[in-house]
Coordinates of C-alpha atoms in Angstrom, one line a residue:
X1 CA -1.9 -1.0 -21.5
X2 CA 1.4 -2.3 -22.8
X3 CA 0.2 -4.0 -22.0
X4 CA 15.9 -31.9 -8.8
X5 CA 14.7 -33.8 -5.9
X6 CA 11.2 -33.9 -4.7
X7 CA 9.7 -34.8 -1.4
X8 CA 6.6 -35.1 0.7
X9 CA 6.9 -32.9 3.7
X10 CA 4.4 -32.9 6.6
X11 CA 3.0 -29.5 7.5
X12 CA 4.7 -29.2 10.8
X13 CA 8.1 -29.7 9.2
X14 CA 7.1 -27.6 6.2
X15 CA 6.4 -24.7 8.5
X16 CA 10.2 -24.5 9.1
X17 CA 11.2 -24.7 5.5
X18 CA 10.7 -20.9 5.1
X19 CA 10.4 -20.1 1.4
X20 CA 7.5 -22.4 0.4
X21 CA 5.5 -21.7 3.5
X22 CA 5.5 -18.0 2.6
X23 CA 3.5 -19.0 -0.5
X24 CA 0.8 -21.0 1.2
X25 CA 0.5 -19.3 4.6
X26 CA -1.2 -16.4 3.1
X27 CA -3.6 -18.6 1.2
X28 CA -4.9 -20.3 4.4
X29 CA -4.6 -17.5 6.9
X30 CA -8.2 -17.7 8.0
X31 CA -8.1 -21.4 8.6
X32 CA -4.9 -20.9 10.6
X33 CA -6.7 -18.4 12.9
X34 CA -9.8 -20.6 13.5
X35 CA -11.9 -19.6 10.5
X36 CA -11.5 -15.9 11.0
X37 CA -13.7 -15.8 14.2
X38 CA -13.1 -13.5 17.1
X39 CA -10.4 -15.2 19.1
X40 CA -7.8 -13.8 21.4
X41 CA -4.2 -13.7 20.2
X42 CA -1.6 -15.6 22.2
X43 CA 0.9 -13.5 24.0
X44 CA 4.4 -14.6 22.8
X45 CA 7.4 -15.2 25.0
X46 CA 9.9 -12.4 24.6
X47 CA 13.6 -13.2 25.1
X48 CA 15.5 -11.5 27.9
X49 CA 17.2 -8.3 26.7
X50 CA 20.8 -8.7 25.7
X51 CA 23.6 -6.2 25.3
X52 CA 23.8 -7.1 21.6
X53 CA 21.0 -5.3 19.8
X54 CA 20.4 -3.7 16.4
X55 CA 17.9 -1.4 14.8
X56 CA 15.0 -2.7 12.6
X57 CA 13.0 -0.3 10.4
X58 CA 9.5 -1.6 9.9
X59 CA 7.2 0.0 7.3
X60 CA 3.7 -1.0 6.2
X61 CA 1.9 -0.5 3.0
X62 CA -0.6 -2.2 0.7
X63 CA -1.5 -2.8 -2.9
X64 CA -4.6 -1.0 -4.2
X65 CA -8.2 -2.0 -3.8
X66 CA -11.6 -0.4 -4.2
X67 CA -11.7 1.1 -0.8
X68 CA -12.0 4.7 0.5
X69 CA -11.2 3.6 4.0
X70 CA -9.9 0.3 5.5
X71 CA -9.3 1.0 9.2
X72 CA -8.4 -1.9 11.5
X73 CA -6.5 -2.2 14.8
X74 CA -3.0 -3.7 14.4
X75 CA -2.4 -5.2 17.9
X76 CA 0.9 -7.0 17.6
X77 CA 3.8 -7.3 15.3
X78 CA 6.1 -10.2 16.4
X79 CA 9.4 -11.5 15.1
X80 CA 10.2 -15.2 15.4
X81 CA 13.6 -17.1 15.6
X82 CA 14.0 -20.7 14.7
X83 CA 14.9 -21.5 18.3
X84 CA 11.4 -20.4 19.5
X85 CA 12.4 -16.9 20.7
X86 CA 9.9 -14.1 19.9
X87 CA 10.3 -10.3 20.0
X88 CA 7.5 -7.8 20.2
X89 CA 8.3 -4.8 18.0
X90 CA 5.1 -2.7 18.3
X91 CA 4.9 -0.8 21.6
X92 CA 1.1 -0.1 21.3
X93 CA -1.9 -1.3 19.4
X94 CA -2.2 1.0 16.4
X95 CA -5.1 2.0 14.4
X96 CA -4.2 1.7 10.7
X97 CA -6.0 2.8 7.6
X98 CA -4.6 0.7 4.8
X99 CA -6.5 2.7 2.2
X100 CA -4.1 5.6 3.0
X101 CA -1.2 3.4 2.0
X102 CA -2.0 2.6 -1.7
X103 CA 0.9 4.7 -3.0
X104 CA 3.0 5.2 0.1
X105 CA 4.8 3.2 2.8
X106 CA 4.5 4.4 6.4
X107 CA 7.2 3.9 9.0
X108 CA 5.4 1.9 11.7
X109 CA 8.2 1.6 14.2
X110 CA 12.0 1.7 14.6
X111 CA 12.6 -1.3 16.9
X112 CA 15.6 -2.2 19.0
X113 CA 15.9 -6.0 18.4
X114 CA 18.4 -8.6 19.8
X115 CA 21.0 -9.6 17.2
X116 CA 20.3 -12.8 15.3
X117 CA 18.4 -14.1 12.3
X118 CA 14.6 -14.1 12.3
X119 CA 12.7 -16.5 10.0
X120 CA 9.1 -15.5 10.6
X121 CA 6.9 -12.5 11.2
X122 CA 3.4 -12.5 12.6
X123 CA 0.8 -9.7 12.5
X124 CA -2.3 -9.7 14.7
X125 CA -5.1 -7.5 13.4
X126 CA -8.4 -6.9 15.1
X127 CA -11.4 -6.4 12.7
X128 CA -13.9 -6.1 15.6
X129 CA -14.1 -2.3 15.2
X130 CA -13.1 -2.2 11.6
X131 CA -14.3 0.8 9.5
X132 CA -14.4 -0.2 5.8
X133 CA -15.8 2.1 3.2
X134 CA -16.1 1.1 -0.4
X135 CA -17.2 2.9 -3.6
X136 CA -20.4 1.9 -5.5
X137 CA -20.6 2.1 -9.2
X138 CA -21.5 5.8 -9.0
X139 CA -18.5 6.6 -6.8
X140 CA -20.5 7.0 -3.7
X141 CA -19.0 6.0 -0.3
X142 CA -20.7 3.0 1.4
X143 CA -19.9 1.3 4.6
X144 CA -19.2 -2.4 4.4
X145 CA -19.0 -5.3 6.9
X146 CA -15.9 -7.6 7.0
X147 CA -16.7 -11.4 7.1
X148 CA -14.7 -14.6 6.6
X149 CA -15.3 -17.0 3.7
X150 CA -18.2 -18.6 5.6
X151 CA -19.9 -15.3 6.2
X152 CA -19.0 -15.0 9.9
X153 CA -18.1 -11.6 11.3
X154 CA -14.4 -11.1 11.7
X155 CA -12.7 -10.5 15.0
X156 CA -9.0 -11.1 15.7
X157 CA -7.0 -12.5 12.8
X158 CA -3.4 -13.8 13.2
X159 CA -1.2 -13.7 10.1
X160 CA 2.1 -15.4 10.1
X161 CA 4.7 -15.4 7.3
X162 CA 7.6 -17.8 7.2
X163 CA 10.6 -16.1 5.5
X164 CA 12.9 -17.7 3.0
X165 CA 16.6 -18.4 3.6
X166 CA 17.5 -15.5 1.4
X167 CA 14.9 -13.2 3.0
X168 CA 15.7 -13.7 6.7
X169 CA 15.7 -10.6 8.9
X170 CA 19.3 -10.4 10.0
X171 CA 19.9 -8.1 12.9
X172 CA 23.5 -7.0 13.6
X173 CA 25.0 -4.2 15.7
X174 CA 25.6 -0.9 13.9
X175 CA 23.8 -1.7 10.6
X176 CA 20.1 -1.1 10.6
X177 CA 17.9 -3.8 9.0
X178 CA 14.5 -3.3 7.5
X179 CA 11.3 -5.1 6.6
X180 CA 8.4 -3.9 4.5
X181 CA 5.0 -5.4 5.2
X182 CA 2.5 -5.3 2.4
X183 CA -1.2 -6.0 3.2
X184 CA -2.6 -6.5 -0.3
X185 CA -6.1 -5.1 -0.2
X186 CA -7.1 -6.1 -3.7
X187 CA -5.9 -9.7 -3.3
X188 CA -7.1 -10.0 0.3
X189 CA -10.7 -8.8 -0.1
X190 CA -13.7 -9.6 -2.3
X191 CA -16.5 -6.9 -2.2
X192 CA -20.1 -8.2 -2.5
X193 CA -22.1 -5.1 -3.3
X194 CA -25.3 -7.0 -3.8
X195 CA -25.7 -7.2 0.0
X196 CA -27.1 -4.4 2.1
X197 CA -24.9 -3.3 3.7
X198 CA -22.1 -4.6 1.3
X199 CA -19.9 -7.4 2.6
X200 CA -16.1 -7.6 2.3
X201 CA -15.0 -11.2 2.3
X202 CA -11.5 -11.2 3.8
X203 CA -8.9 -13.7 2.9
X204 CA -5.7 -11.9 4.0
X205 CA -2.7 -11.9 1.8
X206 CA 0.4 -10.5 3.6
X207 CA 3.8 -10.1 2.0
X208 CA 7.2 -9.2 3.5
X209 CA 10.3 -7.8 1.9
X210 CA 13.5 -7.5 4.0
X211 CA 14.4 -4.0 2.8
X212 CA 13.0 -0.5 2.3
X213 CA 11.4 -0.4 -1.1
X214 CA 13.0 2.3 -3.2
X215 CA 10.2 2.3 -5.8
X216 CA 7.7 3.6 -3.3
X217 CA 7.2 6.9 -1.6
X218 CA 7.6 6.7 2.2
X219 CA 6.1 8.7 5.0
X220 CA 7.2 9.4 8.6
X221 CA 5.0 11.0 11.1
X222 CA 5.9 12.1 14.6
X223 CA 7.6 14.8 16.6
X224 CA 10.8 16.9 16.0
X225 CA 13.8 15.7 18.0
X226 CA 16.7 17.6 16.5
X227 CA 18.0 19.5 13.5
X228 CA 21.5 19.7 12.0
X229 CA 22.0 22.4 9.4
X230 CA 25.6 21.2 8.9
X231 CA 24.5 17.7 7.9
X232 CA 21.3 18.9 6.2
X233 CA 19.2 16.5 8.2
X234 CA 16.6 16.3 11.0
X235 CA 15.6 13.6 13.4
X236 CA 12.0 12.6 14.2
X237 CA 10.5 10.7 17.1
X238 CA 8.3 8.3 15.2
X239 CA 4.5 8.2 15.9
X240 CA 2.7 6.5 13.1
X241 CA -0.7 7.2 11.8
X242 CA -2.8 9.0 14.5
X243 CA -0.9 7.8 17.5
X244 CA -0.6 10.8 19.9
X245 CA 1.5 9.3 22.7
X246 CA 4.6 7.2 23.2
X247 CA 7.7 6.9 21.0
X248 CA 8.1 4.3 18.2
X249 CA 11.8 4.9 17.8
X250 CA 13.8 7.7 16.0
X251 CA 14.5 8.2 12.3
X252 CA 16.8 10.7 10.6
X253 CA 15.7 12.3 7.3
X254 CA 18.0 14.1 4.8
X255 CA 17.1 17.2 2.8
X256 CA 18.4 18.8 -0.4
X257 CA 17.8 22.0 -2.4
X258 CA 14.6 20.5 -3.8
X259 CA 13.0 19.5 -0.5
X260 CA 9.7 21.4 -0.1
X261 CA 8.7 22.7 3.3
X262 CA 5.6 24.2 4.9
X263 CA 6.3 25.3 8.4
X264 CA 3.6 27.2 10.4
X265 CA 1.8 28.0 7.1
X266 CA 4.9 29.3 5.3
X267 CA 6.2 27.7 2.2
X268 CA 10.0 27.3 1.9
X269 CA 12.5 25.3 0.0
X270 CA 15.8 23.5 0.9
X271 CA 18.0 25.0 3.7
X272 CA 15.5 27.8 4.4
X273 CA 12.9 25.2 5.3
X274 CA 15.4 23.4 7.5
X275 CA 16.2 26.6 9.4
X276 CA 12.5 27.2 9.9
X277 CA 12.2 23.7 11.2
X278 CA 15.1 24.3 13.6
X279 CA 13.3 27.4 15.0
X280 CA 10.3 25.3 16.1
X281 CA 9.9 24.3 19.8
X282 CA 10.9 20.8 20.9
X283 CA 8.4 18.1 20.0
X284 CA 6.7 20.1 17.3
X285 CA 4.6 17.8 15.0
X286 CA 6.2 16.9 11.7
X287 CA 5.0 14.8 8.7
X288 CA 7.6 14.0 6.0
X289 CA 7.2 12.3 2.7
X290 CA 10.2 11.3 0.6
X291 CA 12.2 8.7 -1.4
X292 CA 14.3 5.9 -0.2
X293 CA 17.9 5.0 -1.2
X294 CA 19.3 2.1 0.7
X295 CA 18.5 2.8 4.3
X296 CA 18.2 6.6 4.0
X297 CA 15.3 8.8 3.2
X298 CA 15.5 12.1 1.2
X299 CA 12.6 14.5 2.0
X300 CA 10.4 15.5 -0.8
X301 CA 7.8 17.4 1.3
X302 CA 7.9 18.4 4.9
X303 CA 5.0 19.9 6.8
X304 CA 5.6 21.0 10.4
X305 CA 4.3 23.0 13.3
X306 CA 0.7 24.4 12.9
X307 CA 0.6 23.1 9.3
X308 CA 0.2 19.6 10.7
X309 CA -3.4 18.6 11.5
X310 CA -2.7 17.7 15.1
X311 CA -5.2 17.5 18.0
X312 CA -5.8 21.2 18.4
X313 CA -7.9 22.1 15.3
X314 CA -10.9 20.9 13.3
X315 CA -9.5 19.4 10.1
X316 CA -11.0 17.7 7.1
X317 CA -8.5 15.7 5.0
X318 CA -9.1 14.0 1.7
X319 CA -9.2 14.4 -2.1
X320 CA -11.5 17.0 -3.8
X321 CA -13.9 14.9 -5.9
X322 CA -16.0 17.8 -7.1
X323 CA -16.2 21.6 -6.8
X324 CA -19.2 24.0 -7.3
X325 CA -18.4 27.6 -6.7
X326 CA -16.6 27.9 -3.4
X327 CA -17.9 24.5 -2.1
X328 CA -15.5 21.5 -2.3
X329 CA -16.9 18.0 -2.1
X330 CA -14.6 15.3 -0.5
X331 CA -15.8 11.7 -0.7
X332 CA -14.4 9.4 2.0
X333 CA -13.2 12.3 4.1
X334 CA -11.1 11.9 7.3
X335 CA -12.1 14.3 10.1
X336 CA -9.9 15.2 13.0
X337 CA -11.6 17.3 15.7
X338 CA -10.0 19.8 18.0
X339 CA -10.6 17.6 21.0
X340 CA -8.4 14.9 19.5
X341 CA -11.1 12.6 18.3
X342 CA -11.3 11.1 14.8
X343 CA -14.1 10.1 12.5
X344 CA -14.9 9.1 8.9
X345 CA -17.5 10.7 6.7
X346 CA -18.9 9.2 3.5
X347 CA -18.6 12.7 2.2
X348 CA -17.8 16.2 3.5
X349 CA -18.2 19.7 2.2
X350 CA -15.6 22.4 2.7
X351 CA -16.6 26.0 2.2
X352 CA -14.0 28.4 0.9
X353 CA -14.3 32.2 1.2
X354 CA -12.4 35.5 0.8
X355 CA -10.7 34.9 4.1
X356 CA -9.4 31.5 3.2
X357 CA -5.6 31.2 3.1
X358 CA -4.3 28.6 0.6
X359 CA -0.8 27.2 1.0
X360 CA 1.3 24.4 -0.6
X361 CA 4.8 23.1 0.2
X362 CA 7.5 25.1 -1.5
X363 CA 5.2 27.7 -3.1
X364 CA 5.0 31.4 -2.2
X365 CA 1.6 31.9 -0.6
X366 CA 1.1 35.1 -2.6
X367 CA 0.9 33.0 -5.7
X368 CA -2.1 30.9 -4.4
X369 CA -5.7 31.6 -4.0
X370 CA -9.0 29.7 -3.4
X371 CA -9.0 29.2 -7.2
X372 CA -5.9 27.1 -6.8
X373 CA -7.9 24.2 -5.3
X374 CA -9.3 22.0 -8.0
X375 CA -10.8 18.6 -8.6
X376 CA -8.4 15.8 -7.8
X377 CA -6.3 17.9 -5.4
X378 CA -5.4 16.4 -2.0
X379 CA -6.1 18.9 0.8
X380 CA -6.1 19.5 4.5
X381 CA -8.8 22.0 5.4
X382 CA -8.9 23.8 8.8
X383 CA -12.0 25.6 10.1
X384 CA -15.2 25.3 12.1
X385 CA -18.0 22.8 11.6
X386 CA -21.3 24.3 10.5
X387 CA -22.9 20.9 10.8
X388 CA -21.8 17.2 11.0
X389 CA -20.6 17.2 7.4
X390 CA -19.8 20.8 6.6
X391 CA -16.5 22.6 7.5
X392 CA -16.4 26.4 7.1
X393 CA -12.8 27.3 6.1
X394 CA -13.8 30.8 4.9
X395 CA -11.7 32.4 7.7
X396 CA -9.1 29.6 8.0
X397 CA -6.6 27.7 6.0
X398 CA -6.4 25.0 3.3
X399 CA -3.1 23.2 2.6
X400 CA -2.7 21.7 -0.8
X401 CA -0.6 18.5 -0.6
X402 CA 1.4 16.7 -3.2
X403 CA -0.6 14.4 -5.6
X404 CA 0.2 11.3 -7.5
X405 CA -1.0 10.3 -10.9
X406 CA -0.5 6.7 -12.1
X407 CA -1.5 6.3 -15.7
X408 CA -0.7 5.1 -19.2
X409 CA 0.7 7.5 -21.8
X410 CA -1.8 8.6 -24.4
X411 CA 0.5 11.1 -26.1
X412 CA 4.1 11.5 -25.2
X413 CA 4.9 15.1 -26.3
X414 CA 3.2 17.1 -25.0
X415 CA 2.3 14.6 -22.3
X416 CA -1.3 13.4 -22.0
X417 CA -2.3 10.4 -20.0
X418 CA -5.2 7.9 -19.6
X419 CA -5.7 8.0 -15.9
X420 CA -5.5 4.7 -13.9
X421 CA -5.5 6.3 -10.4
X422 CA -5.4 9.9 -9.2
X423 CA -4.3 9.9 -5.6
X424 CA -5.3 6.2 -5.4
X425 CA -8.8 6.9 -6.6
X426 CA -10.4 5.6 -9.9
X427 CA -11.4 8.3 -12.4
X428 CA -15.1 7.5 -11.8
X429 CA -14.9 9.0 -8.4
X430 CA -14.3 12.5 -9.8
X431 CA -16.6 15.1 -11.4
X432 CA -14.3 17.3 -13.4
X433 CA -17.0 19.9 -14.3
X434 CA -15.7 23.4 -14.1
X435 CA -12.0 22.5 -14.2
X436 CA -11.5 23.9 -17.7
X437 CA -11.4 27.5 -19.1
X438 CA -14.8 26.4 -20.6
X439 CA -16.8 23.3 -20.5
X440 CA -15.1 21.9 -23.6
X441 CA -11.8 22.1 -21.8
X442 CA -12.7 20.3 -18.6
X443 CA -10.2 17.7 -17.6
X444 CA -10.7 14.4 -19.4
X445 CA -9.5 11.3 -17.6
X446 CA -8.9 9.6 -20.9
X447 CA -6.7 12.5 -22.0
X448 CA -5.4 14.1 -18.9
X449 CA -2.9 16.8 -19.9
X450 CA 0.3 17.3 -17.9
X451 CA 2.4 20.5 -17.8
X452 CA 5.9 18.9 -17.5
X453 CA 7.8 22.2 -17.3
X454 CA 11.5 21.6 -17.6
X455 CA 11.2 17.8 -17.0
X456 CA 12.7 15.6 -19.6
X457 CA 10.4 13.4 -21.6
X458 CA 13.2 11.3 -23.2
X459 CA 12.3 7.7 -23.4
X460 CA 8.6 8.3 -22.7
X461 CA 6.4 6.5 -25.3
X462 CA 2.7 6.0 -25.9
X463 CA 1.3 3.0 -24.0
X464 CA 3.8 3.1 -21.2
X465 CA 3.0 3.4 -17.5
X466 CA 4.2 6.5 -15.7
X467 CA 3.8 8.0 -12.3
X468 CA 3.6 11.8 -12.0
X469 CA 3.8 13.9 -8.8
X470 CA 2.8 17.5 -8.4
X471 CA -0.2 19.7 -8.0
X472 CA -3.5 19.8 -9.8
X473 CA -3.8 22.9 -12.0
X474 CA -6.1 25.7 -10.6
X475 CA -9.9 25.4 -11.0
X476 CA -11.2 26.8 -14.2
X477 CA -7.8 27.0 -15.8
X478 CA -7.3 23.7 -17.6
X479 CA -5.6 22.7 -19.8
X480 CA -3.1 21.8 -18.5
X481 CA -4.9 19.6 -15.9
X482 CA -1.9 18.9 -13.7
X483 CA 1.5 20.6 -13.0
X484 CA 4.2 18.0 -12.7
X485 CA 7.2 18.2 -10.3
X486 CA 8.5 14.7 -11.0
X487 CA 7.9 12.0 -13.6
X488 CA 8.8 8.3 -13.4
X489 CA 8.7 5.9 -16.4
X490 CA 7.8 2.6 -14.8
X491 CA 9.4 -0.5 -16.3
X492 CA 6.9 -3.3 -15.2
X493 CA 9.0 -6.2 -16.2
X494 CA 11.9 -5.2 -13.9
X495 CA 9.7 -5.1 -10.8
X496 CA 8.7 -7.8 -8.4
X497 CA 5.1 -9.0 -9.0
X498 CA 2.6 -11.2 -7.3
X499 CA -0.1 -13.2 -9.1
X500 CA -3.0 -14.7 -7.1
X501 CA -6.0 -16.6 -8.5
X502 CA -8.9 -18.1 -6.5
X503 CA -11.6 -20.3 -7.8
X504 CA -14.2 -20.3 -5.0
X505 CA -15.8 -23.7 -5.8
X506 CA -12.6 -25.1 -7.3
X507 CA -12.1 -26.0 -10.9
X508 CA -11.1 -29.1 -12.8
X509 CA -9.9 -27.0 -15.8
X510 CA -7.7 -24.2 -14.5
X511 CA -5.3 -24.3 -17.5
X512 CA -5.7 -23.8 -21.2
X513 CA -2.5 -25.9 -21.5
X514 CA 0.1 -27.3 -19.3
X515 CA 3.7 -28.1 -20.3
X516 CA 7.3 -27.8 -19.0
X517 CA 7.7 -24.8 -21.2
X518 CA 4.9 -23.0 -19.4
X519 CA 1.4 -23.2 -17.9
X520 CA -1.3 -21.2 -19.7
X521 CA -3.6 -20.3 -16.8
X522 CA -7.3 -19.7 -17.6
X523 CA -8.4 -16.7 -15.5
X524 CA -11.9 -16.2 -17.0
X525 CA -13.7 -17.8 -14.0
X526 CA -11.2 -16.9 -11.3
X527 CA -11.0 -14.0 -8.8
X528 CA -7.5 -12.8 -9.7
X529 CA -5.1 -10.2 -8.7
X530 CA -1.8 -9.2 -10.3
X531 CA 0.2 -6.8 -8.2
X532 CA 3.3 -5.1 -9.7
X533 CA 5.2 -3.4 -6.9
X534 CA 4.9 0.3 -7.1
X535 CA 2.3 0.2 -9.9
X536 CA -1.2 0.7 -8.5
X537 CA -3.0 -0.2 -11.8
X538 CA -5.4 -3.1 -12.3
X539 CA -3.0 -4.8 -14.7
X540 CA -4.9 -8.0 -14.7
X541 CA -8.4 -6.7 -15.2
X542 CA -8.2 -7.0 -19.0
X543 CA -6.6 -10.4 -19.0
X544 CA -8.3 -13.7 -19.4
X545 CA -5.2 -15.7 -19.1
X546 CA -1.5 -15.5 -18.3
X547 CA 1.5 -17.7 -19.1
X548 CA 3.3 -19.0 -16.0
X549 CA 6.8 -20.0 -16.7
X550 CA 10.1 -20.7 -14.8
X551 CA 13.5 -19.2 -15.2
X552 CA 15.6 -20.7 -18.0
X553 CA 17.2 -23.1 -15.6
X554 CA 13.8 -24.2 -14.4
X555 CA 14.8 -23.9 -10.7
X556 CA 12.7 -22.4 -8.0
X557 CA 10.6 -23.5 -5.0
X558 CA 7.1 -24.8 -5.9
X559 CA 4.6 -26.2 -3.5
X560 CA 1.4 -28.2 -4.0
X561 CA -1.0 -28.8 -1.1
X562 CA -4.1 -31.1 -1.1
X563 CA -6.6 -30.0 1.6
X564 CA -7.1 -32.6 4.3
X565 CA -4.1 -34.7 3.2
X566 CA -1.8 -33.4 5.9
X567 CA 1.0 -33.1 3.4
X568 CA 2.5 -30.4 1.2
X569 CA 4.6 -31.5 -1.7
X570 CA 7.6 -29.3 -2.4
X571 CA 9.5 -29.2 -5.7
X572 CA 12.6 -27.5 -6.8
X573 CA 12.2 -28.1 -10.5
X574 CA 9.5 -26.7 -12.7
X575 CA 9.2 -29.9 -14.7
X576 CA 8.4 -31.8 -11.5
X577 CA 5.8 -29.2 -10.6
X578 CA 4.1 -29.6 -13.9
X579 CA 4.0 -33.4 -13.5
X580 CA 2.4 -33.1 -10.1
X581 CA -0.2 -30.6 -11.2
X582 CA -1.1 -32.9 -14.1
X583 CA -1.3 -35.9 -11.7
X584 CA -3.7 -34.0 -9.4
X585 CA -6.0 -32.9 -12.2
X586 CA -6.0 -36.4 -13.7
X587 CA -7.1 -37.8 -10.3
X588 CA -10.0 -35.4 -10.3
X589 CA -8.7 -32.9 -7.8
X590 CA -10.1 -29.3 -8.0
X591 CA -7.7 -26.3 -8.0
X592 CA -8.8 -23.6 -5.5
X593 CA -5.8 -21.2 -5.1
X594 CA -2.6 -20.4 -6.8
X595 CA 0.0 -17.7 -5.7
X596 CA 3.2 -16.9 -7.6
X597 CA 6.0 -14.5 -7.1
X598 CA 8.3 -13.3 -9.9
X599 CA 8.3 -10.9 -12.8
X600 CA 5.4 -10.0 -15.1
X601 CA 6.1 -9.0 -18.8
X602 CA 3.2 -7.0 -20.0
X603 CA 4.3 -7.3 -23.6
X604 CA 4.1 -11.0 -24.0
X605 CA 1.7 -11.6 -21.0
X606 CA 4.2 -14.0 -19.4
X607 CA 4.8 -14.3 -15.6
X608 CA 8.2 -15.8 -14.7
X609 CA 8.1 -17.3 -11.3
X610 CA 10.7 -18.3 -8.8
X611 CA 8.3 -19.5 -6.2
X612 CA 4.7 -20.6 -6.5
X613 CA 2.0 -22.5 -4.5
X614 CA -1.1 -24.4 -5.5
X615 CA -3.9 -25.6 -3.2
X616 CA -6.2 -28.4 -4.4
X617 CA -9.2 -30.2 -3.0
X618 CA -9.3 -33.9 -3.5
X619 CA -12.0 -35.4 -5.8
X620 CA -13.7 -37.2 -2.9
X621 CA -13.5 -34.2 -0.5
X622 CA -16.9 -32.4 -0.3
X623 CA -15.6 -29.4 1.7

């Protein structure tokens, strides 16, 4: 891959400083919630309603991890003001599968919030009934148990983020605000496969951005409220994830001539799709994926009516990981039953047949057949269950959904990629046998060939990271392996990044070198994660070190905490941070955690930070 003043601030006061607390609150979340045990969340005081209210769009997403499923119950989402007022923004406890959100942000709620500035967000998550499925080295799905750092089973976990002065949530009338919550699976979890069953050690890392992220795909699920052909838009009653009752606010989506629809099994494009949407009865189910610009969303794909896997059919959803004849294998499948219940399966088999109807948004059904469904394709399969793990779709329907490839460019023209993720899954999860016109032409994850059609390849060079959206080519027809509808050249150095490193037992030698010009961090013995927003690739996996440096002016907010001291030292100058880090190491302290926000340059392996936090253990502290 292309690759001035300082002060000692007590923790209670520090919790009001905002910016620096954001760095360390995530590093000590389990300590803050009683070691991660099963407690009961406090019910906050909600201020009396006022006439002055504004809208807040809340989305939720995550960075990638090695999970096929990560289902937990999100119980509360609370906003906090400096004066102590709190506002609940989530009307119901909501079951969330964060593994579904690796490459998409889901609208969680559109909340009506009293005007004012909010400087903290807290999220209450219950792991008591968590369903976490990981992949073993052969790509098999295995259930795992969540525990805290001491090996205790997890119950209710409270996560609180203090927002910086520049990142406050500002609610005003007539101008919607937004916050994007990011539960970083890779940085928040350590999988211990040696145990039976495997354990997932959870140390939650939650981030928040006061805007809708325009470099991520967004999804809205819910019911149809109204359609305006004149304005080329439709409004949805938001119901996130698998919520089947209540209303989580309303959101309006724009369409254009390229928006792809599937309405009651019929593929349409643009205004024709919108007209079909308008013909549906009130409260018809709708799922919309699209791109964000400012506070608006432009629909890329819309499925509606009977095309939505609602609670009136048996549906298997997931990604085809292998195909043999007319049998599709889906590892880590989601199953929705006709009675409205929901389940997970380590794997499921979908049987196709002559009576199977295959559809895809924006494509004439006559152009599709059962051969259109190939390995790597995301599908919704309708039918009847033959047994607990087999769905017979031979007289029913299979919907092919849009797919996302994130990869590095092997050859620019024609475009061939080295796969990083296909629909959020690592290449090892797939058996590409049978995808080619003969065995020698089967899809190769190290040289995954893309039919780019009329898309421009200007500026695409070997070694760069790209994201491609489209449909997998039909089974037995490769090359090409994938038919692209859109192509994005990702500039890593221009995107917000998060670096986190953890030394479980602490280390006295975390740096190769330390100077005011930069800190060369030794990552060889650390559990580390480098997240680049919108780039679900394991950027840091091949790195043994990274250079941490400040902006040219050396200004930022940098925090150093020594466990048990009751103090956190806050520095605004990088030179002062370096001096404090050296002082702690000279005194024999062990570094346990570091977390840094900024920009990562994959060419010179440098991370430029504007805020960072370090957690030490004193030399005489045996904890």
